[in-house]
Amino acid sequence: MTTDLTRSTAADLADLLAQGSVSAREVTQAHLDRTAAVDGAVHSYLHVDADGALAQADEVDRRRAAGESLHAMAGVPIAVKDVMTTRGLPTTCGSKILQGWVPPYDATLVTRLREAGMPILGKTNMDEFAMGSSTEHSAYGPSHNPWDLSRIPGGSGGGSSSVVASFQAPLAIGTDTGGSIRQPAAVTGTVGTKPTYGGVSRYGLVALASSLDQAGPCTRTVLDAALLHEVIGGHDPLDSTSIDAPVPPVVEAARRADVAGMKIGIIRELTGDGFQAGVQARFDEAVQHLVDAGAEVVEVSCPSFSYALAAYYLILPSEASSNLAKFDAMRYGLRVAPDGIDAPSAEQVMAATRDAGFGDEVKRRIILGTYALSSGYYDAYYGSAQKVRRLIADDFAAAFETADVLVSPTAPTTAFRLGDKLDDPMAMYLNDIATIPANLAGIPGMSVPSGLATEDGLPAGFQILAPAMQDQRLYSVGAALEAKLTAAWGGPLLDRAPALEAMTAGTMKEA
């Protein structure tokens, strides 16, 4: 029964709970037991809140027994990326500089999860302050890919992708600044959605780059992503960038799974050269499945995308250098006294704390961003990058005049081995080449599994992009493709993961 519960989709769990076939405590305990069995190997979590999750589950069971009206997702447990503030639970952002910090308030997104009655299992691992594509920049050690523990689970949200891929949670929250929901989904064979910028509140999301960050669902199915999107989406007066509009009809679109008559635009600049052969092959097959389902395929060109990576790595560090200035050792978090100074100044304490508390990648981006914003260089670097951003948005607008959605491989390769790119920042940054344009333009994107690459037997991802506030199109296409591919595979892709099978059998040693 426990195994069945952990392998069930969130939608199925919600139905079982509503029918009274299982209690919220049983569902939550099953996932906590799974974590106890496998997370020593995967390291998805930075903090597990067993007592808190069970207390929330018991409250759902009490209310259900009393006949109270409950949210459809009440009792379905969830994991939350450690970049969202959680009242009473540690929030570290994967950094030593916030080690031990317990926020006094919940992020709006977390408030909505609690109001829906969804027990929060714990906080997931991440690259420090969401800077990275592998979780290797976490101050607390990397997470591992459940398909192969020697490989990365993506980043920065590798904890959230691996926690659902290893069946420790049916749902997780991620954040996506340049692909940190979608790229981890691609390399772990899961589903990840970046909603339209402003579609989900950023209040309580510890900012990396304020004009790029967006929280969203990490799940195993498209319908589960839609159900979670509906819970966390919607206007929030506490967030000045929140869109004052209803959540698009994402659940209806996921259930309908209809692409008949839709025009699917293949982005010329994001296919072919530079993409692993097996990744490209699975992408081409997925496109054909959509054609078989009634969609029409067209090719579109977005020439400014060739400058997206360079623009992104000027805009993001610039905003990060500003946002991270608040970690000054004066108000909260780590405080380190410099050696050999009896009465250090505030500036000296600040310097010693940042030296000890920030990792190499964070320091690298702060330095780059501060330089780009400095007097005499602002227009040449940050200003020019913003002009490129406008060109990218214009390319999207033109492409959406001829296509309902745009598609590409999510990531250029499958999961690489831990350590392979750690000392080569440029090689690491190239993992986001296909996902970055959506963040620069603020449009929604989704990654769904497209199959296994023949070279290594590892998952590849299929990216879907839609116009702003047309998130439902992602779910229509994603659900249609998922149905076709699941039928072709004879079941969910994760059923074919050898590492998961070994863990389920209890034969895997702690990594």
Coordinates of C-alpha atoms in Angstrom, one line a residue:
M1 CA 0.0 0.0 0.0
T2 CA 2.8 2.4 0.9
T3 CA 4.6 1.7 -2.4
D4 CA 1.3 2.3 -4.3
L5 CA 0.7 5.6 -2.5
T6 CA 4.2 7.0 -3.3
R7 CA 3.9 6.0 -7.0
S8 CA 0.4 7.4 -7.3
T9 CA -0.1 10.7 -9.1
A10 CA -1.2 13.7 -7.2
A11 CA -4.5 13.6 -9.0
D12 CA -5.1 10.0 -8.0
L13 CA -4.1 10.7 -4.4
A14 CA -6.6 13.6 -4.3
D15 CA -9.4 11.2 -5.6
L16 CA -8.5 8.5 -3.0
L17 CA -8.5 11.1 -0.2
A18 CA -11.8 12.5 -1.3
Q19 CA -13.3 9.0 -1.4
G20 CA -12.1 8.2 2.1
S21 CA -10.1 5.3 0.7
V22 CA -7.0 6.6 2.5
S23 CA -6.2 9.2 5.1
A24 CA -4.0 12.2 4.7
R25 CA -1.8 10.9 7.5
E26 CA -1.3 7.6 5.6
V27 CA -0.3 9.4 2.4
T28 CA 2.1 11.8 4.2
Q29 CA 3.6 9.0 6.3
A30 CA 4.2 6.9 3.2
H31 CA 6.2 9.7 1.6
L32 CA 8.2 10.3 4.7
D33 CA 9.0 6.6 4.9
R34 CA 10.2 6.7 1.3
T35 CA 12.4 9.7 2.1
A36 CA 13.9 7.8 5.1
A37 CA 14.7 4.9 2.8
V38 CA 16.2 6.7 -0.2
D39 CA 17.2 10.3 0.5
G40 CA 20.5 9.3 1.9
A41 CA 21.4 8.4 -1.7
V42 CA 19.5 11.2 -3.6
H43 CA 19.9 14.1 -1.1
S44 CA 16.8 15.9 -2.4
Y45 CA 16.1 17.6 0.9
L46 CA 17.9 20.1 3.0
H47 CA 15.2 19.9 5.8
V48 CA 12.5 17.4 6.4
D49 CA 9.6 18.5 8.6
A50 CA 8.0 15.2 9.5
D51 CA 6.2 16.5 12.6
G52 CA 4.8 19.5 10.9
A53 CA 3.7 17.6 7.8
L54 CA 1.9 14.9 9.9
A55 CA 0.2 17.6 12.0
Q56 CA -1.1 19.3 8.8
A57 CA -2.3 15.9 7.6
D58 CA -4.0 15.2 10.8
E59 CA -5.8 18.5 10.6
V60 CA -7.0 17.6 7.1
D61 CA -8.3 14.3 8.4
R62 CA -10.1 15.9 11.3
R63 CA -11.8 18.5 9.1
R64 CA -12.8 15.8 6.5
A65 CA -14.2 13.6 9.3
A66 CA -16.2 16.6 10.6
G67 CA -17.8 17.0 7.1
E68 CA -16.1 20.4 6.4
S69 CA -15.7 21.5 2.8
L70 CA -12.1 21.0 1.7
H71 CA -9.9 22.0 -1.2
A72 CA -9.6 19.2 -3.9
M73 CA -5.9 18.9 -3.1
A74 CA -6.3 18.8 0.6
G75 CA -4.1 16.0 2.1
V76 CA -1.8 15.8 -0.9
P77 CA 1.8 16.4 0.4
I78 CA 4.3 18.6 -1.3
A79 CA 8.0 19.6 -1.1
V80 CA 9.1 23.2 -1.4
K81 CA 12.4 24.6 -2.8
D82 CA 14.5 26.2 -0.1
V83 CA 14.3 29.6 -1.7
M84 CA 10.7 30.2 -0.5
T85 CA 10.2 31.6 3.0
T86 CA 8.4 29.2 5.3
R87 CA 7.4 30.4 8.8
G88 CA 8.9 28.2 11.4
L89 CA 11.1 26.2 9.0
P90 CA 14.7 26.9 8.0
T91 CA 15.2 28.8 4.7
T92 CA 18.8 28.7 3.6
C93 CA 18.7 29.2 -0.2
G94 CA 21.4 26.6 -0.3
S95 CA 23.9 29.1 1.3
K96 CA 26.0 29.1 4.4
I97 CA 25.2 32.8 4.8
L98 CA 21.6 31.9 5.8
Q99 CA 22.4 28.8 7.7
G100 CA 19.9 28.5 10.6
W101 CA 17.7 31.3 9.5
V102 CA 14.0 30.7 10.3
P103 CA 11.7 33.2 8.6
P104 CA 8.9 34.8 10.7
Y105 CA 6.5 34.7 7.7
D106 CA 5.3 32.5 4.8
A107 CA 5.7 33.3 1.1
T108 CA 2.3 33.9 -0.5
L109 CA 2.7 30.7 -2.4
V110 CA 3.3 28.7 0.8
T111 CA 0.3 30.4 2.4
R112 CA -1.8 29.1 -0.5
L113 CA -0.5 25.6 -0.1
R114 CA -1.3 25.7 3.6
E115 CA -4.8 27.1 3.0
A116 CA -5.4 24.3 0.5
G117 CA -4.5 21.8 3.2
M118 CA -1.4 20.4 1.5
P119 CA 1.2 19.1 4.1
I120 CA 4.6 20.5 3.5
L121 CA 7.1 17.6 3.7
G122 CA 10.3 19.7 3.7
K123 CA 12.6 22.1 1.9
T124 CA 14.5 20.9 -1.1
N125 CA 18.2 21.3 -2.1
M126 CA 19.3 23.9 -4.6
D127 CA 22.3 25.7 -6.1
E128 CA 23.2 28.6 -3.8
F129 CA 20.7 31.4 -4.3
A130 CA 19.6 29.6 -7.4
M131 CA 22.9 30.2 -9.2
G132 CA 23.7 27.0 -11.2
S133 CA 22.5 24.2 -13.4
S134 CA 23.5 21.1 -11.4
T135 CA 23.0 21.7 -7.6
E136 CA 26.8 21.3 -7.3
H137 CA 26.9 24.9 -6.0
S138 CA 24.8 24.1 -3.0
A139 CA 26.7 24.8 0.2
Y140 CA 25.3 21.5 1.6
G141 CA 26.4 19.2 -1.2
P142 CA 24.8 18.2 -4.5
S143 CA 21.6 16.3 -5.1
H144 CA 21.8 13.2 -7.3
N145 CA 19.8 12.1 -10.4
P146 CA 17.7 9.1 -9.5
W147 CA 18.3 7.7 -13.0
D148 CA 22.1 7.5 -12.3
L149 CA 23.4 8.7 -8.9
S150 CA 26.7 9.8 -10.5
R151 CA 24.9 12.4 -12.6
I152 CA 23.4 15.8 -11.9
P153 CA 19.6 16.2 -11.4
G154 CA 19.7 19.7 -13.0
G155 CA 19.7 23.0 -11.3
S156 CA 19.2 25.2 -9.7
G157 CA 16.2 23.2 -8.6
G158 CA 17.7 19.7 -8.6
G159 CA 16.3 19.0 -5.2
S160 CA 12.7 19.5 -6.4
S161 CA 13.2 17.5 -9.6
S162 CA 14.8 14.6 -7.9
V163 CA 12.3 14.5 -5.0
V164 CA 9.5 13.8 -7.4
A165 CA 11.6 11.6 -9.7
S166 CA 12.5 9.4 -6.7
F167 CA 8.9 9.3 -5.5
Q168 CA 9.6 11.1 -2.2
A169 CA 6.9 13.6 -3.0
P170 CA 4.1 13.7 -5.6
L171 CA 4.6 17.4 -6.1
A172 CA 7.2 20.0 -5.5
I173 CA 7.7 23.8 -5.9
G174 CA 10.6 25.0 -8.0
T175 CA 11.7 28.4 -9.2
D176 CA 12.8 29.3 -12.7
T177 CA 15.1 32.3 -13.4
G178 CA 16.7 30.9 -16.6
G179 CA 15.4 27.4 -16.8
S180 CA 15.7 26.1 -13.2
I181 CA 12.4 24.3 -13.3
R182 CA 12.5 23.1 -16.9
Q183 CA 16.1 21.9 -17.2
P184 CA 16.0 19.8 -14.1
A185 CA 12.7 18.3 -15.3
A186 CA 14.3 17.4 -18.7
V187 CA 17.2 15.5 -17.1
T188 CA 15.1 13.6 -14.6
G189 CA 12.2 12.6 -16.8
T190 CA 9.7 14.8 -15.0
V191 CA 7.4 17.7 -15.8
G192 CA 8.3 21.3 -15.0
T193 CA 6.3 24.5 -15.6
K194 CA 7.4 28.1 -15.6
P195 CA 4.2 30.2 -15.5
T196 CA 3.9 33.6 -17.1
Y197 CA 6.0 36.1 -15.2
G198 CA 3.7 37.6 -12.6
G199 CA 1.3 34.7 -12.8
V200 CA 2.4 33.3 -9.4
S201 CA 3.3 35.6 -6.6
R202 CA 7.0 36.2 -5.8
Y203 CA 6.3 37.6 -2.3
G204 CA 8.5 35.6 0.0
L205 CA 10.7 34.2 -2.9
V206 CA 14.2 35.2 -1.9
A207 CA 15.2 37.1 -5.0
L208 CA 18.0 36.2 -7.4
A209 CA 17.0 38.4 -10.4
S210 CA 13.7 40.1 -9.7
S211 CA 12.7 40.6 -13.4
L212 CA 13.4 36.9 -14.2
D213 CA 12.4 34.8 -11.2
Q214 CA 9.2 32.8 -11.3
A215 CA 8.0 29.9 -9.1
G216 CA 6.1 27.0 -10.5
P217 CA 5.2 23.3 -10.4
C218 CA 7.6 20.3 -10.5
T219 CA 5.6 17.0 -11.0
R220 CA 5.4 13.7 -12.7
T221 CA 2.4 14.4 -14.9
V222 CA 1.0 17.3 -16.8
L223 CA -2.3 17.1 -15.0
D224 CA -0.6 17.2 -11.7
A225 CA 1.3 20.3 -12.8
A226 CA -2.0 22.0 -13.8
L227 CA -3.6 21.1 -10.4
L228 CA -0.7 22.6 -8.5
H229 CA -0.5 25.7 -10.9
E230 CA -4.2 26.4 -10.0
V231 CA -3.5 26.3 -6.3
I232 CA -0.5 28.7 -6.3
G233 CA -1.5 31.0 -9.2
G234 CA -3.5 34.2 -9.1
H235 CA -3.1 37.9 -8.1
D236 CA -1.3 38.9 -4.9
P237 CA -1.5 42.5 -3.7
L238 CA 1.7 41.9 -1.8
D239 CA 3.7 41.5 -5.1
S240 CA 3.8 44.6 -7.3
T241 CA 4.7 42.5 -10.3
S242 CA 1.7 40.1 -9.8
I243 CA -0.8 40.1 -12.7
D244 CA -4.3 41.1 -11.7
A245 CA -6.1 38.5 -13.8
P246 CA -7.6 35.0 -13.2
V247 CA -5.4 31.9 -13.5
P248 CA -5.7 30.6 -17.1
P249 CA -7.8 27.4 -17.5
V250 CA -4.9 25.1 -17.1
V251 CA -6.7 22.1 -15.5
E252 CA -9.4 22.1 -18.2
A253 CA -6.7 22.2 -20.9
A254 CA -4.7 19.4 -19.3
R255 CA -7.8 17.2 -19.0
R256 CA -8.8 18.0 -22.6
A257 CA -5.3 17.3 -24.0
D258 CA -6.4 18.4 -27.5
V259 CA -4.0 19.8 -30.1
A260 CA -6.2 19.3 -33.2
G261 CA -5.8 22.4 -35.5
M262 CA -3.0 23.9 -33.4
K263 CA 0.1 25.3 -35.1
I264 CA 3.3 24.1 -33.5
G265 CA 6.3 26.3 -34.3
I266 CA 9.8 24.7 -34.3
I267 CA 12.4 27.3 -33.4
R268 CA 15.2 27.0 -36.0
E269 CA 17.8 28.5 -33.7
L270 CA 17.2 25.9 -30.9
T271 CA 17.5 22.7 -32.8
G272 CA 20.2 20.8 -34.7
D273 CA 23.8 21.8 -34.2
G274 CA 24.9 21.9 -30.5
F275 CA 22.2 19.4 -29.4
Q276 CA 23.1 15.8 -28.5
A277 CA 22.0 13.5 -31.2
G278 CA 19.8 11.4 -29.0
V279 CA 18.1 14.5 -27.5
Q280 CA 17.4 15.8 -31.0
A281 CA 16.1 12.4 -32.2
R282 CA 13.6 12.2 -29.3
F283 CA 12.5 15.8 -30.0
D284 CA 11.8 14.9 -33.7
E285 CA 9.8 11.9 -32.7
A286 CA 7.8 14.0 -30.2
V287 CA 6.9 16.5 -32.9
Q288 CA 5.7 13.7 -35.1
H289 CA 3.4 12.5 -32.3
L290 CA 1.9 15.9 -32.2
V291 CA 1.3 15.8 -35.9
D292 CA -0.4 12.5 -35.5
A293 CA -2.6 14.0 -32.9
G294 CA -3.8 16.6 -35.4
A295 CA -1.4 19.5 -35.0
E296 CA 0.2 21.4 -37.8
V297 CA 4.0 22.1 -37.7
V298 CA 5.7 25.2 -39.0
E299 CA 9.3 26.5 -38.7
V300 CA 9.9 29.9 -37.1
S301 CA 13.1 31.9 -36.9
C302 CA 14.1 33.9 -33.8
P303 CA 17.5 35.4 -34.8
S304 CA 18.0 37.4 -31.6
F305 CA 18.1 34.2 -29.6
S306 CA 21.7 33.8 -30.5
Y307 CA 22.4 36.8 -28.1
A308 CA 20.1 35.5 -25.3
L309 CA 22.8 33.8 -23.3
A310 CA 25.1 36.8 -23.3
A311 CA 22.3 39.2 -22.4
Y312 CA 21.1 37.0 -19.6
Y313 CA 24.5 36.7 -18.0
L314 CA 24.7 40.5 -17.8
I315 CA 21.1 41.1 -16.6
L316 CA 21.0 38.3 -14.0
P317 CA 24.4 39.1 -12.3
S318 CA 23.5 42.8 -12.3
E319 CA 20.2 42.2 -10.5
A320 CA 21.8 39.6 -8.2
S321 CA 24.5 41.9 -7.1
S322 CA 21.8 44.4 -6.0
N323 CA 19.5 41.8 -4.4
L324 CA 22.3 40.1 -2.4
A325 CA 23.6 43.3 -1.0
K326 CA 21.1 42.9 1.9
F327 CA 23.1 40.0 3.3
D328 CA 25.3 42.2 5.3
A329 CA 25.7 40.3 8.6
M330 CA 23.9 43.1 10.4
R331 CA 20.2 41.9 10.6
Y332 CA 20.0 38.1 10.1
G333 CA 22.0 35.1 9.0
L334 CA 25.7 34.4 9.4
R335 CA 28.0 36.8 11.1
V336 CA 31.8 36.3 11.1
A337 CA 34.4 38.4 12.9
P338 CA 37.6 39.0 10.9
D339 CA 40.7 37.5 12.3
G340 CA 43.2 39.6 14.1
I341 CA 41.0 42.7 14.6
D342 CA 39.9 43.5 18.1
A343 CA 37.2 46.0 17.3
P344 CA 36.2 45.4 13.7
S345 CA 34.1 48.0 11.8
A346 CA 30.8 47.1 10.2
E347 CA 32.5 47.0 6.8
Q348 CA 35.1 44.6 8.1
V349 CA 32.5 42.2 9.6
M350 CA 30.5 42.4 6.4
A351 CA 33.5 41.5 4.2
A352 CA 34.5 38.6 6.5
T353 CA 30.9 37.3 6.6
R354 CA 30.5 37.5 2.8
D355 CA 33.8 35.8 2.2
A356 CA 32.9 32.9 4.5
G357 CA 29.2 32.8 3.7
F358 CA 29.0 33.1 -0.1
G359 CA 30.3 30.3 -2.4
D360 CA 32.5 30.8 -5.5
E361 CA 29.7 31.0 -8.0
V362 CA 27.8 33.6 -6.0
K363 CA 30.9 35.7 -5.7
R364 CA 31.7 35.3 -9.4
R365 CA 28.2 36.6 -10.3
I366 CA 28.2 39.5 -7.8
I367 CA 31.6 40.7 -9.2
L368 CA 30.3 40.5 -12.7
G369 CA 27.1 42.2 -11.9
T370 CA 28.7 45.0 -10.0
Y371 CA 31.1 45.6 -12.8
A372 CA 28.3 45.7 -15.4
L373 CA 26.4 48.3 -13.3
S374 CA 29.5 50.5 -12.6
S375 CA 29.8 54.0 -13.8
G376 CA 31.1 54.1 -17.4
Y377 CA 30.0 50.6 -18.2
Y378 CA 26.3 50.6 -17.5
D379 CA 25.2 51.6 -21.0
A380 CA 27.8 49.3 -22.7
Y381 CA 26.8 46.2 -20.8
Y382 CA 23.6 46.3 -18.8
G383 CA 21.9 48.8 -21.0
S384 CA 22.9 46.9 -24.2
A385 CA 21.6 43.6 -22.6
Q386 CA 18.2 45.2 -22.0
K387 CA 18.0 46.2 -25.6
V388 CA 18.7 42.6 -26.7
R389 CA 16.0 41.6 -24.3
R390 CA 13.6 43.8 -26.2
L391 CA 14.6 42.2 -29.5
I392 CA 14.0 38.7 -28.1
A393 CA 10.5 39.7 -27.0
D394 CA 9.9 41.1 -30.5
D395 CA 11.1 37.7 -32.0
F396 CA 8.6 35.9 -29.8
A397 CA 5.8 38.2 -30.8
A398 CA 6.5 37.7 -34.4
A399 CA 6.7 33.9 -34.0
F400 CA 3.4 33.7 -32.2
E401 CA 1.7 35.4 -35.1
T402 CA 2.3 32.2 -37.1
A403 CA 2.2 29.6 -34.3
D404 CA 0.1 28.9 -31.2
V405 CA 3.1 27.5 -29.3
L406 CA 6.8 27.2 -29.9
V407 CA 8.8 24.0 -29.2
S408 CA 12.5 23.0 -28.9
P409 CA 14.5 20.5 -26.9
T410 CA 14.6 21.7 -23.3
A411 CA 18.3 21.1 -22.7
P412 CA 21.1 20.5 -25.3
T413 CA 22.2 17.3 -23.5
T414 CA 21.1 14.6 -21.1
A415 CA 22.4 14.7 -17.5
F416 CA 26.2 15.1 -17.3
R417 CA 28.3 13.5 -14.6
L418 CA 28.8 15.4 -11.3
G419 CA 32.1 17.3 -11.5
D420 CA 32.3 17.3 -15.3
K421 CA 31.5 21.0 -15.7
L422 CA 32.1 22.4 -12.2
D423 CA 35.4 24.1 -13.2
D424 CA 34.1 25.4 -16.5
P425 CA 31.4 28.1 -15.9
M426 CA 30.8 28.7 -19.6
A427 CA 30.1 25.0 -20.3
M428 CA 27.7 25.1 -17.3
Y429 CA 25.9 28.2 -18.5
L430 CA 25.3 26.6 -21.9
N431 CA 22.9 24.2 -20.3
D432 CA 20.3 27.0 -20.3
I433 CA 20.7 28.1 -23.9
A434 CA 17.2 26.9 -24.8
T435 CA 15.4 28.0 -21.7
I436 CA 16.7 31.5 -21.1
P437 CA 14.7 33.3 -23.9
A438 CA 11.4 32.6 -22.1
N439 CA 12.6 34.2 -18.9
L440 CA 13.9 37.3 -20.7
A441 CA 10.5 37.7 -22.4
G442 CA 8.4 36.8 -19.4
I443 CA 6.4 34.1 -21.3
P444 CA 5.4 30.7 -19.9
G445 CA 7.2 27.5 -20.6
M446 CA 7.0 23.8 -19.8
S447 CA 9.2 20.7 -20.1
V448 CA 7.8 17.2 -20.6
P449 CA 9.8 14.0 -21.1
S450 CA 10.4 13.1 -24.7
G451 CA 12.1 9.7 -24.1
L452 CA 15.5 8.3 -23.5
A453 CA 18.6 9.2 -25.5
T454 CA 20.1 6.2 -27.3
E455 CA 23.7 7.2 -26.3
D456 CA 23.2 6.8 -22.6
G457 CA 19.7 5.7 -21.8
L458 CA 18.9 9.0 -19.9
P459 CA 15.9 11.2 -20.2
A460 CA 15.5 14.1 -22.6
G461 CA 13.1 17.0 -22.4
F462 CA 10.6 18.6 -24.8
Q463 CA 10.1 22.3 -24.2
I464 CA 6.8 24.1 -25.0
L465 CA 6.5 27.9 -25.0
A466 CA 3.3 30.0 -25.2
P467 CA 2.4 33.7 -25.3
A468 CA 2.1 35.5 -21.9
M469 CA -1.1 34.5 -20.0
Q470 CA -1.8 31.7 -22.4
D471 CA -0.4 29.1 -20.0
Q472 CA -3.3 26.8 -20.9
R473 CA -1.7 26.1 -24.3
L474 CA 1.3 24.5 -22.6
Y475 CA -1.0 22.1 -20.8
S476 CA -3.0 21.2 -24.0
V477 CA 0.1 20.4 -25.9
G478 CA 2.0 18.8 -23.0
A479 CA -0.9 16.5 -22.0
A480 CA -1.5 15.5 -25.6
L481 CA 2.2 14.6 -26.1
E482 CA 2.3 12.9 -22.7
A483 CA -0.6 10.7 -23.6
K484 CA 0.9 9.7 -27.0
L485 CA 4.3 9.0 -25.5
T486 CA 3.0 7.1 -22.5
A487 CA 1.1 4.8 -24.8
A488 CA 4.2 4.3 -27.0
W489 CA 6.3 3.5 -23.9
G490 CA 3.7 1.2 -22.4
G491 CA 3.6 3.2 -19.2
P492 CA 5.3 6.3 -17.5
L493 CA 8.9 6.9 -18.4
L494 CA 9.9 6.9 -14.8
D495 CA 8.9 3.2 -14.6
R496 CA 12.0 2.5 -16.7
A497 CA 14.5 4.2 -14.4
P498 CA 17.0 1.6 -13.2
A499 CA 18.2 3.5 -10.2
L500 CA 14.7 3.9 -8.9
E501 CA 14.0 0.2 -9.3
A502 CA 17.2 -0.5 -7.3
M503 CA 16.1 1.9 -4.5
T504 CA 12.6 0.4 -4.5
A505 CA 14.1 -3.0 -3.9
G506 CA 16.1 -1.6 -1.1
T507 CA 19.4 -2.6 -2.7
M508 CA 21.0 0.8 -3.2
K509 CA 23.7 1.9 -0.8
E510 CA 23.9 5.4 0.4
A511 CA 25.8 7.5 -2.2

